Every structure is written in C-alpha cells, then in structure tokens.
C-alpha cells in the first residue's frame, strides 16, 4: 500500500500541474523514467451493430516517457521523449479463437521487422503550457508508423482549466472544449471543425447524400489533484439518406496508464531547445503533428486491363438490366480512379462497339483528371461515326456527382468547336447548363468557367445567332436555373411562339418558391388569362400550375377558379382535376383554395361538373417517417380527343431536400386534320409534331422527336412499327461519397458509398385512324446497386465492412384513348413489376501478408408489384374495356 502511494506521488508531477500552480497542462518530474501501458483498438460494424460482433484489432505496447529538458526560464516549457516498446497486435473480438488472423504470429512478422524498428524509435515532444509546440522524429520513416506515434504523442496535450480553444494535434487544427471536474478533465474535440488536408467528396443533393456524425471525447482521470490515466474514444457513424439499411460505424479507443516509475536520466542543461535536440540526436527533424497521408500497397491486385477483361462480359448490352452489371460498373469506377491516362486510353482504343458505350459511362463517371483527358482524347466530336458514344459521355457528365471547373471548361471549349451532329452540339450546351447548376450549388458560382458558361447561355437567349438555337439555350437554362435568367424566360413565355413559350414556362416551373415573385406571377397570370395574347393550352395550364404551387394569393386562386367553365372543354376538365388533386393531396395551396371555395360564385355545380377526360393525379409510391416518394400524372387532351400532353413525375423527399427523380413528357400537336376535327383556340396553325422529353435525376436531357411536320408524320405512320423509341439508355453513377478520416489513434479510415443504376427509358406513340384510337407507352427498366465500404488501415493490418443492396425492377405507364365518340374513352395504367431485393454484408480482417478472416451474410426478399391509381374515379373499369395486351405488364388503371 505504501509502494502504491509512492507511485502515485511520483506520477503527480508527471501528468499534472503541480499544487503550486506553475503549470497549465501535463508536467513531468525531473530525473524520473515513467513506465506506462498503452493500447489503441478499433471496431468496425454496421450502425446499430454490437461492439462484440465487430471486426477490428488492438495494438498494445509499453511506453517509456522521460523529461529531457525544462526551460530554466519557465516550468511550462518542456521537452519529453516517448519510446514505444514490447508491441503486440491482437483481435478485439476474443471469440475469434482459432480463426484469429494473428494466431501463431509474432509482432515482427505481423508488422514487418523494418516497421517494428521504426515504431520503437523514440520521438521527442516539445510542450509549452501543455500544448504541442513541435513534434520531432526521424525522416523517411514509414508514414503509417509515424502516424501511430503521433496518435500517442497527441494524448500528452491538455489543459487543466475549463474553456474552449483551438489545438493542433494528429486530427489537424481542431476546436476543443475542456471541462474541468474535481476528479477528471474532459476534452471534447469538435471533429467537424478539424482543418486537415484529406481527399473526399459527397453528393450535392442530400437525397442522394450521406449523413455522418463524429464524436471525440478524451478523459484525463485525476486523483488527489493529479492525472493518473488517459482514456480516449472517437466514433464515426454514417448512414445513406436514401436507404437507411446502408449504415456503418467506426469506434476507436485509446488508453494510457501509469504502471511504475524509476530513476531516469538527468535533465539536460541549456536555454535553446534546438541545441538540446541536436545533442540528443542530430538526425531528429521537426515534423507536423498532424497525421500524414499514406497509401497501402496492394499486393496481387489486377491491373486495370486485367480487371476490365474479367468484367466486360457483364457489361454486354443484353446484361444491363441485371444488378451484376451495375455491381461490376461500380467496382471498375473505383479502379479507374487510380489509373493513369495511358492505361485508360489503351482500353478505350481496343474495345468493340457493343461494349464501348458502357466503358465510356464508367470512364466519364470516374471524374479524375486522367479519366477526363483520356475520354476527351478518344472522342472526336467532328466525326459522325461515334455519336452514340458522344451522347453517353454527355449523359455521364450531366449526372456527375462532383463535377469540377475543368470538366465545364472542356465542354465550353468543345461547344466553340465544330460538330458532325447538331444533336450532339445541343446536348453539349444542355450538359453545360447542368454543370453550372451543380457547381453553383457547391459555392462555385464565381469560378471563371462558370461565369463564362452563364454568359454563353444568357447571351444565346438575349441575342440568338440562329432562331433554332433558342430551344437549345432554353434547355440549358432549364438545367442551370440561373436567377438572372428569369426576366428572359418571362419574355419568351409571354411573347414567344408556341413551343418556345411552352419550354420557357416549363423552365420557370423548375425554379424554387423564393424565385417566383409577385412580378413573375403577374406575367404568368397574364399568360393564363390571355390578357395580351392567345396561348396554347399547354402554356396556359403550366402557367396556372406555377401560380398554384408558389404561394398563390386569394385573388389569384379566385380568378383561376372563376375561369373554369369559360375555358376550352378539355382544359376545363384539366384545371378542375388539378384543383381537386391539390385539395386531395393536401398540397400547400389547398388552404387558400378552401378559403376561396367558401364563396358560392367559385364553388357551385356549374363550375364543378365539367365533363372531359383530361386529368391530374398525385399519389404516394411509398412513405416513412423520414422520407416519401411521390408520383404524379397529368394528361391533357385536345377537344377532339387527341393527346396534347402526358406528364409523369416521380419525386423523392427526405427531410427538407427533394430530388426530381424522373419526368417523362409526351407531347403531340397539330393532329386534328387526320380525323377532320376542329383545333382548339390558339392552336389552329400548329404543325404536326410528337416528341418525348425526359428529366432524369434533376437533369433535363435532350428531347427526342417522334415526327415533325405532316409529311414526316405520314411517312412514319406508313412505315413505322409500334416498337418503342429509346430515350435514354445508360449506366449512371448517382450516389458518390468518399471520405478519408484521420483517426486520433493514428490509424487511417475510409468511408466510401457509391450507388449506380442501369436505366433504359423508352417511349412509343401509336395512332390508328381505322380504330380511331391512340396509345402512348412509357417504359422504365432499372437495375440499382448501392454499396458502402468502411476500412481502417494501419498499413500492416486492415479491418473493414462492405454492405450493399440491389434490386431490378420496371415501371410502365400506358394511356389509351378511343375518340370514336364523345366523351371519348380513356384508360390510364401505371404499374411497377415485382422486384427482388437483396442485401449483403461482408466483414473482414486482413494482414498485409495476405492472411485474412471473412464473415458474410445475405438477406433476400421479393417486393410485390404495385398498381398505382391515376384518377379518382372508376379505378378498375379499364380492365373490362381495355383488357391487358400480351406485350404489356400493365394490369391496372382507371376509366372515366
């Protein structure tokens, strides 16, 4: 007992301020050698997994600490020497037993002899007022080993008084808060404040992003006013916002305890610390205390070419609807991110034309300088022989998860050059718009490339060189959503010709509520009520939708309601259905509409008994306490029963963030002459046209034209089949989160979450004069894979968790109209096929020598298919009148 008391007394002056108050942090006693034990351990598991079920490892050792020098002018200026000895590495999971990867291996074999020697070389720590002034070690030691020593040294930095300050340690320059208590001091490090250079990126839209949380608490135990032990715990947890089952957690612990003290070397004399360090060993160099970056050597890993040869069969066009194709696509992107331009270019040049589109998707999605240089060297925009590859490259650029200014500059440069295909020229400008928006969302609006792109888009609309370019620049602005473009959009919306006016209005529809000001709504009201000019129904209904979705005033709602009954027949029905949908779905405008409906002049049978087939409907695909997925369909017909516009939208909401997942719009006009019908007001001189436009994951793609002009229509009616036209077919990387973490123990951690899909959207429009029937069909085939990967690396041992989920599904929308009589018969159908859902979990521990432990789990279930209602009335009657066609998977809908 007396011996124990003596030990505590010896440690008193070593790890604490003296009673006389001459120190503000840890202080060692003169001429003493302090023998401590130290351990650092790490656990990796899913977010809610138990600690005992984790994978990980523990590094333990003895530590000798001695005070070499104290400034004679101040006790708070000290130089201490820290030496790690007797190192051991073991599992944190004691249940592993015979399966332990460390069993039968001594530390020198696990760590490697040269690493162990470096780990056991002493380091020097210069402390001033308890804070690290300098960290001294030997140059050219392995970075990973030096980081472990930095992690131990950082524990010696502390203060006894409460307060908040900034400290520099292995985690970087961090904000820390000290809480002083009678028996302990607690240091809380705000890890999100730490400034340290580390690679990483995340999704711009939080629907596709990752939520992470990090904590760090270090407790200095005090007994009789002195520190006797240090306990630190750091936790990093993450979860994918879109799919809550993709989670992970890293727990890192450090423990430093005094065991005994004995006589040590005498203090070195002198006033200048530089001379003291040179006297200890002239090879010591001042190095940053912050953790340094290192990359573990990959032994036995395939080259890029070997990897590609092993997966290329899975990326054949016929296999793209399978999750396996997407899984291999993600794996190859990870490899591409470490590849050089020459390696990538060699594979591009030797691949055949069937697989090249998928390879272009992967190379572009890698988003590295080397991959960008390689793909730009490979593609020739002046050649018409690889238009499909150019289109796929531009799709992947538009979907880029973390685009940079260099990509935008490259596309601007291409746009100023010449093109073999005008469609590709348009796609380049449309993609530039998408990149501008993403860079602005990442606080990059003032970048020179972004400023140049904005001038290009706005200048093209203010002074178009060619009339045909107006649509192209409007589509670019529809992606860029520049606030300064709103006045230009209003001009085109109110005074432009039909298609231009409609595109300008639908572009305004994409702006957020704060941008739809009273001035904007004044113009939209003039368009809807045709105060200055007669407009097409598609333009007027879009203007009304913008007003109703952006805080409409009492009079705006009242005037819209009073117009119902005075509009063309199908537009009457459409506007009534829109109002009813807002009320039924409890949209924000529903409260104002209910206020107005208290007036009999607005709410009466004459106004609410409109006949027709046009419709608007919104419903839930799924919802939970934290998220919701919605679908919406609005469909507008001409008075003669021919489709004018069908619009299918899917949105995903998480918290306050939302993502426009899909919009598929089929438009037709000028077809009344085919059935000798009278066009509606304002649409008497429209050319025959039908086309399809798609927004995919917030990116407007270049529209596809089915036919344009009467002669084109007749030739395609005589020669065309009912085969669908592909609108977009691609592999797209959507979820892309990469984070490199410097753990305060010195270990390196990586969190990577990627999600991709193979998508095939096709559309068809069939028109039969004989049966007086029209049919539109939109089919969406999807294969989705999301993969999360956590690793904790010491360079000689690695522990990790891989978790993934995948599914394959399809969704189809069909509208069929018989216009042999009025009111004509309409059947709307939207169905999602049953889908397999699979989830995988792999935990592993692996030595750099190759030996490893792996644990795998798999869950699988079948998600039933769904029929989604598309109208409030008579939801099941179309099965009777329009039986499901053999080629269609649809089996639900509604007659009205």
XYZ file of C-alpha atoms in Angstrom, residues 136-667:
532
model
C 10.413 15.579 -33.597
C 11.076 12.277 -35.308
C 13.365 10.711 -37.878
C 12.899 11.482 -41.557
C 11.882 8.867 -44.101
C 10.145 6.596 -41.599
C 7.014 4.857 -42.933
C 4.184 7.398 -42.726
C 1.682 4.920 -41.277
C 4.103 4.017 -38.465
C 4.875 7.653 -37.738
C 1.126 8.371 -37.525
C 0.732 5.788 -34.757
C 3.430 7.629 -32.796
C 1.675 10.950 -33.499
C -1.531 9.456 -32.084
C 0.181 8.551 -28.839
C 2.003 11.889 -28.585
C -1.255 13.845 -29.044
C -2.587 12.413 -25.767
C 0.064 14.432 -23.884
C -1.590 17.699 -24.956
C -4.112 19.069 -22.459
C -5.035 21.902 -20.111
C -6.433 21.774 -16.597
C -8.768 24.771 -16.796
C -12.193 24.765 -18.431
C -12.686 26.607 -21.688
C -12.787 26.395 -25.481
C -9.738 26.820 -27.672
C -8.103 25.564 -30.853
C -5.448 22.863 -30.729
C -3.273 21.267 -33.379
C -2.777 17.531 -32.997
C -2.920 14.451 -35.197
C -6.518 15.288 -36.200
C -5.486 18.707 -37.518
C -6.351 22.178 -36.249
C -9.463 21.498 -34.187
C -11.795 23.323 -31.859
C -11.686 21.666 -28.419
C -13.636 22.245 -25.241
C -12.237 21.403 -21.794
C -14.479 20.662 -18.838
C -12.677 20.651 -15.512
C -14.030 18.489 -12.684
C -12.666 17.525 -9.276
C -11.643 14.011 -10.335
C -11.177 14.423 -14.096
C -10.752 16.741 -17.041
C -12.826 16.023 -20.153
C -11.658 17.193 -23.572
C -14.320 17.256 -26.305
C -12.951 17.669 -29.800
C -15.293 19.008 -32.499
C -14.142 16.715 -35.308
C -16.208 18.519 -37.926
C -14.140 21.655 -37.211
C -10.763 19.981 -37.827
C -8.754 21.501 -40.656
C -6.603 18.839 -42.257
C -5.903 18.045 -45.894
C -7.790 14.918 -46.851
C -9.362 13.800 -50.102
C -13.093 13.333 -50.308
C -16.365 14.378 -51.885
C -20.065 13.865 -51.431
C -23.323 14.252 -53.326
C -24.619 17.769 -53.897
C -28.257 16.758 -53.404
C -28.801 15.423 -49.889
C -31.425 12.944 -51.073
C -28.503 11.048 -52.616
C -26.113 12.054 -49.853
C -24.755 10.562 -46.672
C -25.377 11.795 -43.154
C -22.386 11.371 -40.879
C -21.733 12.067 -37.228
C -18.397 12.131 -35.448
C -17.547 12.494 -31.751
C -14.307 12.558 -29.794
C -14.055 12.542 -26.003
C -10.815 12.240 -24.034
C -10.924 11.857 -20.269
C -7.922 12.653 -18.078
C -8.501 10.895 -14.757
C -7.368 12.801 -11.696
C -6.732 11.559 -8.189
C -5.662 13.898 -5.396
C -5.432 16.728 -7.968
C -3.196 14.729 -10.334
C -3.777 12.952 -13.665
C -3.315 9.168 -13.396
C -4.699 7.869 -16.726
C -5.952 8.984 -20.138
C -8.940 7.387 -21.891
C -9.987 8.496 -25.372
C -12.870 7.361 -27.545
C -13.665 8.521 -31.075
C -16.728 7.477 -33.052
C -17.591 7.954 -36.726
C -21.048 6.853 -37.898
C -22.693 7.276 -41.277
C -25.971 6.422 -42.952
C -27.206 6.756 -46.502
C -30.134 9.164 -46.561
C -31.921 7.354 -49.352
C -31.645 3.835 -47.887
C -31.415 3.563 -44.113
C -30.083 -0.014 -44.187
C -26.741 1.228 -45.593
C -25.003 2.284 -42.369
C -21.644 1.887 -40.722
C -19.709 2.831 -37.620
C -16.078 3.076 -36.539
C -15.183 3.162 -32.851
C -11.562 3.957 -31.997
C -10.282 3.788 -28.411
C -7.009 4.752 -26.752
C -5.892 4.007 -23.203
C -2.725 5.250 -21.466
C -1.998 4.275 -17.840
C 0.938 4.664 -15.471
C 2.342 1.403 -14.092
C 5.553 2.408 -12.307
C 8.389 4.934 -12.147
C 12.112 4.613 -11.604
C 15.218 6.699 -11.671
C 15.801 8.308 -15.049
C 18.390 10.424 -16.854
C 19.288 13.831 -15.514
C 17.904 16.969 -17.126
C 19.941 18.379 -19.958
C 21.097 21.941 -19.371
C 20.752 24.799 -21.781
C 18.401 27.588 -22.817
C 17.945 26.823 -26.503
C 15.896 23.790 -27.430
C 17.466 23.467 -30.900
C 20.850 22.813 -29.300
C 19.316 20.305 -26.909
C 17.696 18.323 -29.742
C 20.932 18.317 -31.728
C 22.734 16.992 -28.665
C 20.165 14.158 -28.280
C 20.462 13.130 -31.938
C 21.254 15.386 -34.868
C 19.034 13.207 -37.101
C 15.842 14.420 -35.393
C 13.711 16.704 -37.583
C 10.681 18.807 -36.696
C 7.695 17.224 -38.424
C 3.986 18.157 -38.435
C 1.998 16.671 -35.574
C -0.958 16.406 -37.971
C -1.495 12.952 -39.459
C 0.029 12.454 -42.893
C -1.483 10.687 -45.903
C -0.328 7.228 -46.934
C -1.500 4.564 -49.346
C -1.205 0.880 -48.558
C 0.498 -1.262 -51.148
C -1.918 -3.549 -52.995
C -0.255 -6.938 -53.400
C -1.601 -9.243 -56.067
C -4.186 -6.731 -57.304
C -5.050 -6.988 -61.016
C -4.036 -4.291 -63.460
C -6.730 -2.073 -64.976
C -6.659 -4.114 -68.182
C -6.941 -7.414 -66.292
C -9.843 -6.076 -64.251
C -11.647 -4.904 -67.378
C -11.215 -8.261 -69.122
C -12.717 -10.037 -66.102
C -15.899 -7.915 -66.047
C -16.550 -6.878 -69.648
C -18.900 -9.830 -70.275
C -21.238 -8.468 -67.583
C -21.496 -5.142 -69.435
C -22.786 -6.577 -72.683
C -25.966 -4.699 -73.761
C -28.176 -7.725 -73.059
C -26.948 -7.882 -69.446
C -27.526 -4.258 -68.482
C -30.871 -4.918 -66.805
C -29.112 -7.120 -64.234
C -27.738 -5.905 -60.916
C -24.497 -7.771 -61.585
C -23.735 -5.348 -64.418
C -24.140 -2.351 -62.106
C -22.034 -4.001 -59.377
C -19.149 -4.517 -61.768
C -19.605 -0.997 -63.130
C -19.094 0.422 -59.611
C -16.048 -1.739 -58.943
C -14.433 -0.681 -62.209
C -15.001 3.022 -61.466
C -13.043 2.604 -58.222
C -10.156 1.089 -60.169
C -10.329 3.807 -62.833
C -9.864 6.455 -60.134
C -6.329 5.188 -59.508
C -5.456 4.641 -63.182
C -3.291 6.697 -65.493
C -4.470 8.275 -68.741
C -2.422 5.906 -70.917
C -3.929 2.787 -69.270
C -7.470 4.094 -69.757
C -6.877 5.195 -73.341
C -5.433 1.810 -74.265
C -8.630 0.007 -73.158
C -10.855 2.530 -74.958
C -8.968 2.095 -78.210
C -9.106 -1.710 -78.196
C -12.750 -2.287 -77.159
C -15.535 -3.223 -79.595
C -18.517 -1.003 -80.386
C -21.064 -3.085 -78.400
C -19.348 -2.564 -75.046
C -17.778 0.833 -75.711
C -20.872 2.819 -74.569
C -20.728 1.139 -71.147
C -16.979 1.709 -70.947
C -17.498 5.399 -71.775
C -20.072 5.594 -68.942
C -17.514 4.202 -66.482
C -14.545 6.291 -67.616
C -16.575 9.522 -67.502
C -18.073 8.655 -64.109
C -14.601 8.186 -62.603
C -14.255 12.011 -62.625
C -10.463 12.171 -62.360
C -8.114 14.372 -64.428
C -6.639 11.274 -66.092
C -10.028 9.781 -66.987
C -11.229 13.130 -68.398
C -8.091 13.567 -70.505
C -8.413 10.003 -71.787
C -12.051 10.261 -72.837
C -11.567 13.674 -74.488
C -8.630 12.323 -76.468
C -10.673 9.301 -77.508
C -13.868 11.050 -78.649
C -13.927 13.007 -81.894
C -16.870 15.411 -81.948
C -16.153 16.211 -85.596
C -16.909 12.608 -86.563
C -20.408 11.167 -87.052
C -19.201 7.586 -86.534
C -19.344 7.643 -82.718
C -22.379 9.824 -81.987
C -23.759 7.264 -79.517
C -20.504 7.398 -77.517
C -20.571 11.195 -77.514
C -24.155 11.150 -76.218
C -23.270 8.665 -73.465
C -20.284 10.803 -72.457
C -22.535 13.850 -72.158
C -25.165 11.955 -70.148
C -22.479 10.872 -67.676
C -21.177 14.463 -67.463
C -24.681 15.720 -66.699
C -25.089 13.158 -63.904
C -21.592 13.879 -62.491
C -21.689 13.610 -58.709
C -18.918 16.132 -58.012
C -18.015 17.951 -61.239
C -15.122 20.388 -61.283
C -14.360 23.501 -63.273
C -12.023 21.620 -65.628
C -14.887 19.460 -66.918
C -17.016 22.567 -67.523
C -14.156 24.314 -69.328
C -13.603 21.245 -71.510
C -17.259 21.255 -72.610
C -17.229 25.010 -73.268
C -14.158 24.502 -75.452
C -15.895 21.676 -77.327
C -19.026 23.782 -77.830
C -16.992 26.510 -79.503
C -15.629 23.956 -81.973
C -17.362 22.161 -84.826
C -19.670 19.139 -84.667
C -20.664 16.422 -87.072
C -24.061 16.192 -85.352
C -26.234 19.142 -84.362
C -27.921 16.913 -81.767
C -24.558 16.492 -80.015
C -23.969 20.250 -80.142
C -27.310 20.761 -78.411
C -26.510 18.067 -75.836
C -23.188 19.745 -75.024
C -24.934 23.047 -74.252
C -27.676 21.304 -72.235
C -24.979 19.492 -70.215
C -23.124 22.775 -69.636
C -26.322 24.046 -68.002
C -26.441 21.014 -65.684
C -22.799 21.505 -64.646
C -23.340 25.215 -63.959
C -26.122 24.410 -61.521
C -24.113 21.750 -59.686
C -21.059 23.968 -59.386
C -23.196 26.866 -58.121
C -24.749 24.561 -55.529
C -21.180 23.821 -54.375
C -20.408 27.555 -53.927
C -18.628 27.694 -57.278
C -20.773 30.340 -58.993
C -17.882 32.804 -59.138
C -15.447 30.417 -60.838
C -14.224 31.783 -64.170
C -15.532 28.768 -66.054
C -18.984 29.124 -64.504
C -19.101 32.856 -65.248
C -18.168 32.141 -68.876
C -20.829 29.428 -69.150
C -23.505 31.718 -67.711
C -22.641 34.423 -70.250
C -22.816 31.824 -73.009
C -26.322 30.653 -72.001
C -27.819 34.069 -71.258
C -26.132 35.685 -74.261
C -27.506 32.969 -76.511
C -31.025 33.835 -75.362
C -30.653 37.617 -75.391
C -29.107 37.744 -78.877
C -29.515 34.365 -80.556
C -27.406 33.953 -83.708
C -29.896 31.436 -85.097
C -33.573 31.079 -84.278
C -33.152 27.299 -83.967
C -30.693 27.815 -81.093
C -33.288 29.396 -78.806
C -34.669 25.997 -77.785
C -31.151 24.730 -77.056
C -30.303 27.652 -74.778
C -33.678 27.398 -73.045
C -32.973 23.723 -72.297
C -29.549 24.705 -70.923
C -31.205 27.313 -68.705
C -33.746 24.688 -67.625
C -30.788 22.812 -66.138
C -28.788 25.810 -64.901
C -31.789 27.570 -63.254
C -29.952 30.892 -63.122
C -31.899 33.557 -61.178
C -30.684 36.205 -63.647
C -32.348 34.220 -66.438
C -35.898 34.707 -65.107
C -36.601 38.027 -66.936
C -35.522 36.408 -70.206
C -37.769 33.412 -69.541
C -40.731 35.677 -68.851
C -40.178 37.440 -72.173
C -40.096 34.180 -74.123
C -43.009 32.717 -72.144
C -45.297 35.664 -72.904
C -44.240 36.633 -76.425
C -42.595 33.530 -77.885
C -44.101 31.121 -80.384
C -45.909 28.029 -79.089
C -43.030 25.546 -78.479
C -40.676 28.287 -77.265
C -43.334 29.764 -74.988
C -44.094 26.318 -73.593
C -40.430 25.490 -72.929
C -39.843 28.858 -71.247
C -42.849 28.266 -68.994
C -41.804 24.726 -68.042
C -38.339 26.097 -67.250
C -39.880 28.623 -64.844
C -41.753 25.710 -63.280
C -38.441 24.226 -62.069
C -37.409 27.275 -60.028
C -37.761 27.194 -56.247
C -40.518 29.167 -54.494
C -38.359 32.210 -53.494
C -37.697 32.981 -57.182
C -41.383 33.010 -58.198
C -42.024 36.565 -57.040
C -45.165 38.651 -57.408
C -43.696 40.199 -60.574
C -43.181 36.746 -62.061
C -46.733 35.743 -61.159
C -48.130 38.875 -62.796
C -46.735 37.693 -66.127
C -47.954 34.145 -65.520
C -51.449 35.438 -64.745
C -51.454 37.385 -67.996
C -50.468 34.226 -69.865
C -53.108 32.070 -68.212
C -55.916 34.609 -68.655
C -54.661 35.574 -72.156
C -54.676 39.305 -71.376
C -52.277 40.188 -74.181
C -52.097 37.187 -76.467
C -53.810 33.884 -77.189
C -51.698 30.983 -75.887
C -51.766 27.237 -76.341
C -53.416 25.102 -73.661
C -50.084 23.567 -72.656
C -48.628 27.010 -71.930
C -51.687 28.252 -70.037
C -52.008 25.157 -67.844
C -48.284 25.280 -66.978
C -48.609 28.945 -66.013
C -51.555 28.091 -63.768
C -49.622 25.219 -62.157
C -46.713 27.556 -61.307
C -49.083 30.077 -59.713
C -50.856 27.411 -57.648
C -47.581 25.842 -56.456
C -45.946 29.082 -55.310
C -47.923 30.733 -52.519
C -50.887 31.950 -54.578
C -52.819 34.930 -53.301
C -56.542 34.878 -52.615
C -57.362 36.744 -55.833
C -55.068 34.582 -57.958
C -56.820 31.439 -56.767
C -60.246 33.026 -57.145
C -59.580 34.156 -60.708
C -58.331 30.698 -61.695
C -61.413 29.053 -60.190
C -63.723 31.558 -61.888
C -62.101 30.764 -65.253
C -63.181 27.112 -65.012
C -66.249 26.777 -67.190
C -65.075 29.502 -69.578
C -62.142 27.516 -70.970
C -61.997 25.009 -73.852
C -63.777 21.811 -72.826
C -60.770 19.587 -72.044
C -58.903 22.439 -70.412
C -61.909 22.985 -68.131
C -61.695 19.375 -67.024
C -57.906 19.529 -66.625
C -57.986 22.646 -64.417
C -60.797 21.226 -62.296
C -58.865 17.996 -61.847
C -55.730 19.973 -60.890
C -57.611 21.876 -58.188
C -59.173 18.675 -56.850
C -55.760 16.989 -56.770
C -54.304 19.863 -54.718
C -57.165 19.511 -52.231
C -56.995 15.720 -52.043
C -53.209 15.563 -51.639
C -53.149 18.468 -49.156
C -50.626 20.480 -51.125
C -49.580 23.905 -49.739
C -52.132 25.781 -51.876
C -55.016 23.681 -50.516
C -55.633 26.040 -47.584
C -56.023 29.052 -49.846
C -58.251 27.118 -52.262
C -60.536 26.086 -49.409
C -60.818 29.719 -48.347
C -61.873 30.748 -51.842
C -64.315 27.848 -52.161
C -66.359 29.292 -49.319
C -67.659 31.757 -51.907
C -70.599 30.348 -53.858
C -69.534 32.172 -57.001
C -66.417 29.989 -57.119
C -67.867 26.787 -55.657
C -71.000 25.681 -57.468
C -72.314 22.771 -59.509
C -71.967 24.558 -62.834
C -68.266 25.042 -62.274
C -67.502 21.662 -60.675
C -69.492 19.462 -63.073
C -67.161 19.717 -66.059
C -67.036 16.704 -68.358
C -63.962 15.512 -70.210
C -61.073 13.084 -69.987
C -58.105 15.256 -69.054
C -56.787 14.572 -65.575
C -54.222 15.365 -62.888
C -53.401 12.953 -60.080
C -50.705 12.673 -57.390
C -50.077 9.704 -55.111
C -47.502 8.023 -52.900
C -45.186 5.285 -54.104
C -44.023 4.875 -50.538
C -43.533 6.883 -47.382
C -41.957 6.606 -43.962
C -41.474 8.984 -41.016
C -38.330 10.462 -42.604
C -38.999 10.205 -46.350
C -41.606 9.966 -49.070
C -41.710 9.028 -52.746
C -44.498 10.513 -54.844
C -45.695 10.046 -58.378
C -47.858 12.340 -60.413
C -49.574 12.149 -63.753
C -51.270 14.955 -65.583
C -52.685 14.319 -69.003
C -54.245 16.923 -71.282
C -56.269 16.214 -74.442
C -57.412 18.400 -77.257
C -61.141 18.914 -77.735
C -61.089 16.248 -80.454
C -59.708 13.596 -78.107
C -56.108 13.556 -79.302
C -53.368 13.673 -76.715
C -51.734 17.075 -76.248
C -49.500 16.277 -73.292
C -48.935 13.490 -70.798
C -46.585 14.209 -67.929
C -45.347 11.574 -65.459
C -43.287 12.780 -62.473
C -41.569 10.921 -59.652
C -40.133 12.842 -56.684
C -38.171 11.680 -53.658
C -38.350 13.732 -50.448
C -36.038 13.368 -47.445
C -36.385 15.991 -44.745
C -36.299 19.370 -46.462
C -34.469 18.056 -49.522
C -36.099 16.710 -52.641
C -34.969 15.126 -55.872
C -36.836 15.196 -59.166
C -36.165 11.540 -59.929
C -37.948 11.252 -63.256
C -40.132 13.262 -65.556
C -41.322 11.799 -68.842
C -43.379 14.129 -71.020
C -45.005 13.077 -74.293
C -46.315 15.970 -76.357
